[in-house]
């Protein structure tokens, strides 16, 4: 408490702070109005919590599914849908791929066909989930909101992402080797 009081401008302000803390007035016991809080913001937070609960339940189910491979327990899984036969992606930064990003209901959020990507500019679940792929391989990634966009996004908050990705090429010069 004294540490907080030390941030006051002078001794008089420190004394007033400590006095108010030890002997609060009736009005100081009322909950302060939150600046910037709105009903819409609280509804958004409720939606985020519902989406997160649904994602957690889905990833609990995925953790028991023998048809998927685990990369990060209860946060990142993948299923190989086409085995690649060429060089493997291990640490390269720049890759050429096609991908479709869907929400948990199958709605397409974003798609790109045959484009070069810098993996450092993608969400961590995507960048980690494509590691180990071979050129020509197709995977479906299941990315928990903690490794995707979380609550701070223009997408529905705290949704899991399902990404169907096809690795087309690897920029060998971007691996730093």
PDB file of C-alpha atoms in Angstrom:
ATOM      1  CA  UNK A   1       0.000   0.000   0.000  1.00  0.00           C
ATOM      2  CA  UNK A   2       2.810   2.389   0.851  1.00  0.00           C
ATOM      3  CA  UNK A   3       4.385   1.609  -2.530  1.00  0.00           C
ATOM      4  CA  UNK A   4       1.209   2.739  -4.274  1.00  0.00           C
ATOM      5  CA  UNK A   5       1.019   5.845  -2.099  1.00  0.00           C
ATOM      6  CA  UNK A   6       4.568   6.744  -3.132  1.00  0.00           C
ATOM      7  CA  UNK A   7       3.243   7.418  -6.644  1.00  0.00           C
ATOM      8  CA  UNK A   8       1.218  10.354  -5.292  1.00  0.00           C
ATOM      9  CA  UNK A   9       2.479  13.818  -6.206  1.00  0.00           C
ATOM     10  CA  UNK A  10       3.288  15.014  -2.663  1.00  0.00           C
ATOM     11  CA  UNK A  11       2.972  14.136   1.053  1.00  0.00           C
ATOM     12  CA  UNK A  12      -0.500  15.635   1.292  1.00  0.00           C
ATOM     13  CA  UNK A  13      -1.750  13.478  -1.576  1.00  0.00           C
ATOM     14  CA  UNK A  14      -0.078  10.418  -0.010  1.00  0.00           C
ATOM     15  CA  UNK A  15      -1.842  11.077   3.294  1.00  0.00           C
ATOM     16  CA  UNK A  16      -5.194  11.561   1.546  1.00  0.00           C
ATOM     17  CA  UNK A  17      -4.694   8.298  -0.371  1.00  0.00           C
ATOM     18  CA  UNK A  18      -3.852   6.317   2.771  1.00  0.00           C
ATOM     19  CA  UNK A  19      -6.715   7.917   4.726  1.00  0.00           C
ATOM     20  CA  UNK A  20      -9.222   7.102   1.999  1.00  0.00           C
ATOM     21  CA  UNK A  21      -7.979   3.532   1.871  1.00  0.00           C
ATOM     22  CA  UNK A  22      -8.200   2.988   5.641  1.00  0.00           C
ATOM     23  CA  UNK A  23     -11.493   4.874   6.144  1.00  0.00           C
ATOM     24  CA  UNK A  24     -13.468   4.670   2.899  1.00  0.00           C
ATOM     25  CA  UNK A  25     -16.500   6.899   2.488  1.00  0.00           C
ATOM     26  CA  UNK A  26     -19.926   5.546   1.508  1.00  0.00           C
ATOM     27  CA  UNK A  27     -19.477   6.759  -2.073  1.00  0.00           C
ATOM     28  CA  UNK A  28     -16.066   5.134  -2.411  1.00  0.00           C
ATOM     29  CA  UNK A  29     -17.703   1.737  -1.846  1.00  0.00           C
ATOM     30  CA  UNK A  30     -19.809   2.131  -4.990  1.00  0.00           C
ATOM     31  CA  UNK A  31     -18.515   0.374  -8.089  1.00  0.00           C
ATOM     32  CA  UNK A  32     -16.951   2.916 -10.412  1.00  0.00           C
ATOM     33  CA  UNK A  33     -18.342   3.354 -13.890  1.00  0.00           C
ATOM     34  CA  UNK A  34     -16.077   1.608 -16.359  1.00  0.00           C
ATOM     35  CA  UNK A  35     -14.735   3.943 -18.980  1.00  0.00           C
ATOM     36  CA  UNK A  36     -15.384   2.601 -22.458  1.00  0.00           C
ATOM     37  CA  UNK A  37     -17.417  -0.387 -21.245  1.00  0.00           C
ATOM     38  CA  UNK A  38     -20.648  -0.997 -23.047  1.00  0.00           C
ATOM     39  CA  UNK A  39     -23.327  -3.612 -23.289  1.00  0.00           C
ATOM     40  CA  UNK A  40     -21.992  -4.564 -26.733  1.00  0.00           C
ATOM     41  CA  UNK A  41     -18.502  -5.056 -25.283  1.00  0.00           C
ATOM     42  CA  UNK A  42     -19.845  -7.363 -22.573  1.00  0.00           C
ATOM     43  CA  UNK A  43     -21.869  -9.307 -25.154  1.00  0.00           C
ATOM     44  CA  UNK A  44     -18.684  -9.672 -27.206  1.00  0.00           C
ATOM     45  CA  UNK A  45     -16.840 -11.020 -24.170  1.00  0.00           C
ATOM     46  CA  UNK A  46     -19.636 -13.514 -23.528  1.00  0.00           C
ATOM     47  CA  UNK A  47     -19.431 -14.653 -27.151  1.00  0.00           C
ATOM     48  CA  UNK A  48     -15.652 -15.032 -26.846  1.00  0.00           C
ATOM     49  CA  UNK A  49     -16.083 -17.173 -23.725  1.00  0.00           C
ATOM     50  CA  UNK A  50     -18.686 -19.376 -25.457  1.00  0.00           C
ATOM     51  CA  UNK A  51     -16.418 -19.793 -28.474  1.00  0.00           C
ATOM     52  CA  UNK A  52     -13.448 -20.606 -26.245  1.00  0.00           C
ATOM     53  CA  UNK A  53     -15.457 -23.215 -24.333  1.00  0.00           C
ATOM     54  CA  UNK A  54     -16.502 -24.798 -27.650  1.00  0.00           C
ATOM     55  CA  UNK A  55     -12.889 -24.787 -28.869  1.00  0.00           C
ATOM     56  CA  UNK A  56     -11.666 -26.361 -25.632  1.00  0.00           C
ATOM     57  CA  UNK A  57     -14.291 -29.106 -25.948  1.00  0.00           C
ATOM     58  CA  UNK A  58     -13.330 -29.737 -29.588  1.00  0.00           C
ATOM     59  CA  UNK A  59      -9.635 -29.964 -28.729  1.00  0.00           C
ATOM     60  CA  UNK A  60     -10.392 -32.314 -25.851  1.00  0.00           C
ATOM     61  CA  UNK A  61     -12.082 -34.564 -28.443  1.00  0.00           C
ATOM     62  CA  UNK A  62      -9.170 -34.173 -30.888  1.00  0.00           C
ATOM     63  CA  UNK A  63      -6.744 -35.204 -28.138  1.00  0.00           C
ATOM     64  CA  UNK A  64      -8.443 -38.630 -28.111  1.00  0.00           C
ATOM     65  CA  UNK A  65      -8.765 -39.016 -31.885  1.00  0.00           C
ATOM     66  CA  UNK A  66      -6.225 -41.560 -33.225  1.00  0.00           C
ATOM     67  CA  UNK A  67      -6.660 -40.276 -36.801  1.00  0.00           C
ATOM     68  CA  UNK A  68      -4.953 -36.934 -36.032  1.00  0.00           C
ATOM     69  CA  UNK A  69      -1.400 -36.179 -34.962  1.00  0.00           C
ATOM     70  CA  UNK A  70      -0.626 -33.960 -31.986  1.00  0.00           C
ATOM     71  CA  UNK A  71       1.865 -31.108 -32.284  1.00  0.00           C
ATOM     72  CA  UNK A  72       0.909 -29.107 -29.179  1.00  0.00           C
ATOM     73  CA  UNK A  73      -1.338 -30.901 -26.664  1.00  0.00           C
ATOM     74  CA  UNK A  74      -4.941 -29.647 -26.835  1.00  0.00           C
ATOM     75  CA  UNK A  75      -3.891 -26.725 -29.057  1.00  0.00           C
ATOM     76  CA  UNK A  76      -2.510 -27.930 -32.397  1.00  0.00           C
ATOM     77  CA  UNK A  77      -3.270 -31.097 -34.363  1.00  0.00           C
ATOM     78  CA  UNK A  78      -3.016 -32.130 -37.974  1.00  0.00           C
ATOM     79  CA  UNK A  79      -4.191 -34.801 -40.347  1.00  0.00           C
ATOM     80  CA  UNK A  80      -2.240 -35.617 -43.510  1.00  0.00           C
ATOM     81  CA  UNK A  81      -4.603 -35.955 -46.468  1.00  0.00           C
ATOM     82  CA  UNK A  82      -1.953 -36.397 -49.195  1.00  0.00           C
ATOM     83  CA  UNK A  83       1.596 -37.541 -48.566  1.00  0.00           C
ATOM     84  CA  UNK A  84       4.286 -35.432 -50.220  1.00  0.00           C
ATOM     85  CA  UNK A  85       7.370 -36.964 -51.750  1.00  0.00           C
ATOM     86  CA  UNK A  86       9.860 -34.149 -52.055  1.00  0.00           C
ATOM     87  CA  UNK A  87      11.995 -32.085 -49.686  1.00  0.00           C
ATOM     88  CA  UNK A  88      10.738 -31.477 -46.146  1.00  0.00           C
ATOM     89  CA  UNK A  89      10.006 -28.108 -44.556  1.00  0.00           C
ATOM     90  CA  UNK A  90      12.369 -27.669 -41.618  1.00  0.00           C
ATOM     91  CA  UNK A  91      12.997 -24.124 -40.476  1.00  0.00           C
ATOM     92  CA  UNK A  92      12.527 -22.328 -43.797  1.00  0.00           C
ATOM     93  CA  UNK A  93      10.877 -18.935 -43.483  1.00  0.00           C
ATOM     94  CA  UNK A  94       9.363 -18.572 -46.942  1.00  0.00           C
ATOM     95  CA  UNK A  95       7.081 -21.153 -48.533  1.00  0.00           C
ATOM     96  CA  UNK A  96       4.747 -21.393 -51.510  1.00  0.00           C
ATOM     97  CA  UNK A  97       1.380 -22.899 -50.716  1.00  0.00           C
ATOM     98  CA  UNK A  98      -2.319 -23.001 -51.281  1.00  0.00           C
ATOM     99  CA  UNK A  99      -4.597 -22.843 -48.252  1.00  0.00           C
ATOM    100  CA  UNK A 100      -8.172 -22.433 -47.111  1.00  0.00           C
ATOM    101  CA  UNK A 101      -8.938 -21.184 -43.597  1.00  0.00           C
ATOM    102  CA  UNK A 102     -12.325 -22.158 -42.161  1.00  0.00           C
ATOM    103  CA  UNK A 103     -14.188 -21.517 -38.924  1.00  0.00           C
ATOM    104  CA  UNK A 104     -15.510 -24.490 -36.893  1.00  0.00           C
ATOM    105  CA  UNK A 105     -18.778 -24.423 -38.869  1.00  0.00           C
ATOM    106  CA  UNK A 106     -17.072 -24.835 -42.252  1.00  0.00           C
ATOM    107  CA  UNK A 107     -17.415 -21.188 -43.297  1.00  0.00           C
ATOM    108  CA  UNK A 108     -14.452 -20.065 -45.396  1.00  0.00           C
ATOM    109  CA  UNK A 109     -12.712 -17.123 -43.736  1.00  0.00           C
ATOM    110  CA  UNK A 110      -9.835 -16.786 -46.177  1.00  0.00           C
ATOM    111  CA  UNK A 111      -8.358 -18.681 -49.086  1.00  0.00           C
ATOM    112  CA  UNK A 112      -5.305 -18.266 -51.240  1.00  0.00           C
ATOM    113  CA  UNK A 113      -4.146 -20.305 -54.185  1.00  0.00           C
ATOM    114  CA  UNK A 114      -0.464 -20.634 -55.023  1.00  0.00           C
ATOM    115  CA  UNK A 115       1.131 -17.811 -53.065  1.00  0.00           C
ATOM    116  CA  UNK A 116       4.459 -17.263 -51.325  1.00  0.00           C
ATOM    117  CA  UNK A 117       4.193 -16.689 -47.558  1.00  0.00           C
ATOM    118  CA  UNK A 118       6.605 -15.610 -44.864  1.00  0.00           C
ATOM    119  CA  UNK A 119       5.742 -17.925 -41.983  1.00  0.00           C
ATOM    120  CA  UNK A 120       6.769 -15.303 -39.415  1.00  0.00           C
ATOM    121  CA  UNK A 121       3.822 -13.235 -40.635  1.00  0.00           C
ATOM    122  CA  UNK A 122       1.263 -15.958 -39.935  1.00  0.00           C
ATOM    123  CA  UNK A 123      -0.347 -17.026 -36.676  1.00  0.00           C
ATOM    124  CA  UNK A 124       1.911 -19.271 -34.623  1.00  0.00           C
ATOM    125  CA  UNK A 125      -0.352 -22.324 -35.019  1.00  0.00           C
ATOM    126  CA  UNK A 126      -0.081 -22.069 -38.807  1.00  0.00           C
ATOM    127  CA  UNK A 127       3.697 -21.531 -38.825  1.00  0.00           C
ATOM    128  CA  UNK A 128       4.270 -24.442 -36.436  1.00  0.00           C
ATOM    129  CA  UNK A 129       1.631 -26.680 -38.017  1.00  0.00           C
ATOM    130  CA  UNK A 130       3.265 -26.746 -41.454  1.00  0.00           C
ATOM    131  CA  UNK A 131       6.701 -27.697 -40.125  1.00  0.00           C
ATOM    132  CA  UNK A 132       7.774 -31.150 -41.248  1.00  0.00           C
ATOM    133  CA  UNK A 133       5.559 -31.123 -44.347  1.00  0.00           C
ATOM    134  CA  UNK A 134       7.019 -32.400 -47.591  1.00  0.00           C
ATOM    135  CA  UNK A 135       6.542 -30.523 -50.850  1.00  0.00           C
ATOM    136  CA  UNK A 136       3.364 -31.870 -52.416  1.00  0.00           C
ATOM    137  CA  UNK A 137       1.845 -32.786 -49.033  1.00  0.00           C
ATOM    138  CA  UNK A 138      -1.646 -31.720 -48.030  1.00  0.00           C
ATOM    139  CA  UNK A 139      -2.632 -31.315 -44.384  1.00  0.00           C
ATOM    140  CA  UNK A 140      -5.595 -30.202 -42.388  1.00  0.00           C
ATOM    141  CA  UNK A 141      -4.495 -28.172 -39.358  1.00  0.00           C
ATOM    142  CA  UNK A 142      -6.678 -27.759 -36.278  1.00  0.00           C
ATOM    143  CA  UNK A 143      -5.551 -24.574 -34.505  1.00  0.00           C
ATOM    144  CA  UNK A 144      -6.798 -23.588 -31.043  1.00  0.00           C
ATOM    145  CA  UNK A 145      -7.594 -19.859 -30.537  1.00  0.00           C
ATOM    146  CA  UNK A 146      -4.542 -19.574 -28.248  1.00  0.00           C
ATOM    147  CA  UNK A 147      -2.327 -20.252 -31.288  1.00  0.00           C
ATOM    148  CA  UNK A 148      -4.544 -18.322 -33.718  1.00  0.00           C
ATOM    149  CA  UNK A 149      -6.211 -14.928 -33.253  1.00  0.00           C
ATOM    150  CA  UNK A 150      -7.647 -15.238 -29.737  1.00  0.00           C
ATOM    151  CA  UNK A 151     -10.118 -12.560 -28.652  1.00  0.00           C
ATOM    152  CA  UNK A 152      -8.504  -9.550 -30.325  1.00  0.00           C
ATOM    153  CA  UNK A 153      -9.611 -10.010 -33.903  1.00  0.00           C
ATOM    154  CA  UNK A 154     -12.142  -8.879 -36.444  1.00  0.00           C
ATOM    155  CA  UNK A 155     -13.069 -12.556 -36.830  1.00  0.00           C
ATOM    156  CA  UNK A 156     -15.474 -14.049 -34.325  1.00  0.00           C
ATOM    157  CA  UNK A 157     -13.452 -13.932 -31.083  1.00  0.00           C
ATOM    158  CA  UNK A 158     -11.764 -17.069 -29.724  1.00  0.00           C
ATOM    159  CA  UNK A 159     -12.636 -19.373 -32.583  1.00  0.00           C
ATOM    160  CA  UNK A 160     -10.586 -22.341 -33.593  1.00  0.00           C
ATOM    161  CA  UNK A 161      -9.307 -22.429 -37.148  1.00  0.00           C
ATOM    162  CA  UNK A 162      -9.330 -25.363 -39.531  1.00  0.00           C
ATOM    163  CA  UNK A 163      -6.739 -24.833 -42.250  1.00  0.00           C
ATOM    164  CA  UNK A 164      -6.456 -27.012 -45.340  1.00  0.00           C
ATOM    165  CA  UNK A 165      -2.953 -26.449 -46.655  1.00  0.00           C
ATOM    166  CA  UNK A 166      -1.000 -27.738 -49.660  1.00  0.00           C
ATOM    167  CA  UNK A 167       2.766 -27.162 -49.625  1.00  0.00           C
ATOM    168  CA  UNK A 168       3.923 -26.348 -53.157  1.00  0.00           C
ATOM    169  CA  UNK A 169       7.541 -25.226 -52.680  1.00  0.00           C
ATOM    170  CA  UNK A 170      10.139 -24.121 -50.128  1.00  0.00           C
ATOM    171  CA  UNK A 171      12.498 -21.186 -50.513  1.00  0.00           C
ATOM    172  CA  UNK A 172      15.748 -22.917 -49.530  1.00  0.00           C
ATOM    173  CA  UNK A 173      17.542 -19.577 -49.162  1.00  0.00           C
ATOM    174  CA  UNK A 174      15.156 -18.514 -46.376  1.00  0.00           C
ATOM    175  CA  UNK A 175      16.171 -21.315 -44.005  1.00  0.00           C
ATOM    176  CA  UNK A 176      19.239 -19.489 -42.712  1.00  0.00           C
ATOM    177  CA  UNK A 177      21.422 -22.582 -43.223  1.00  0.00           C
TER     178      UNK A 177
END
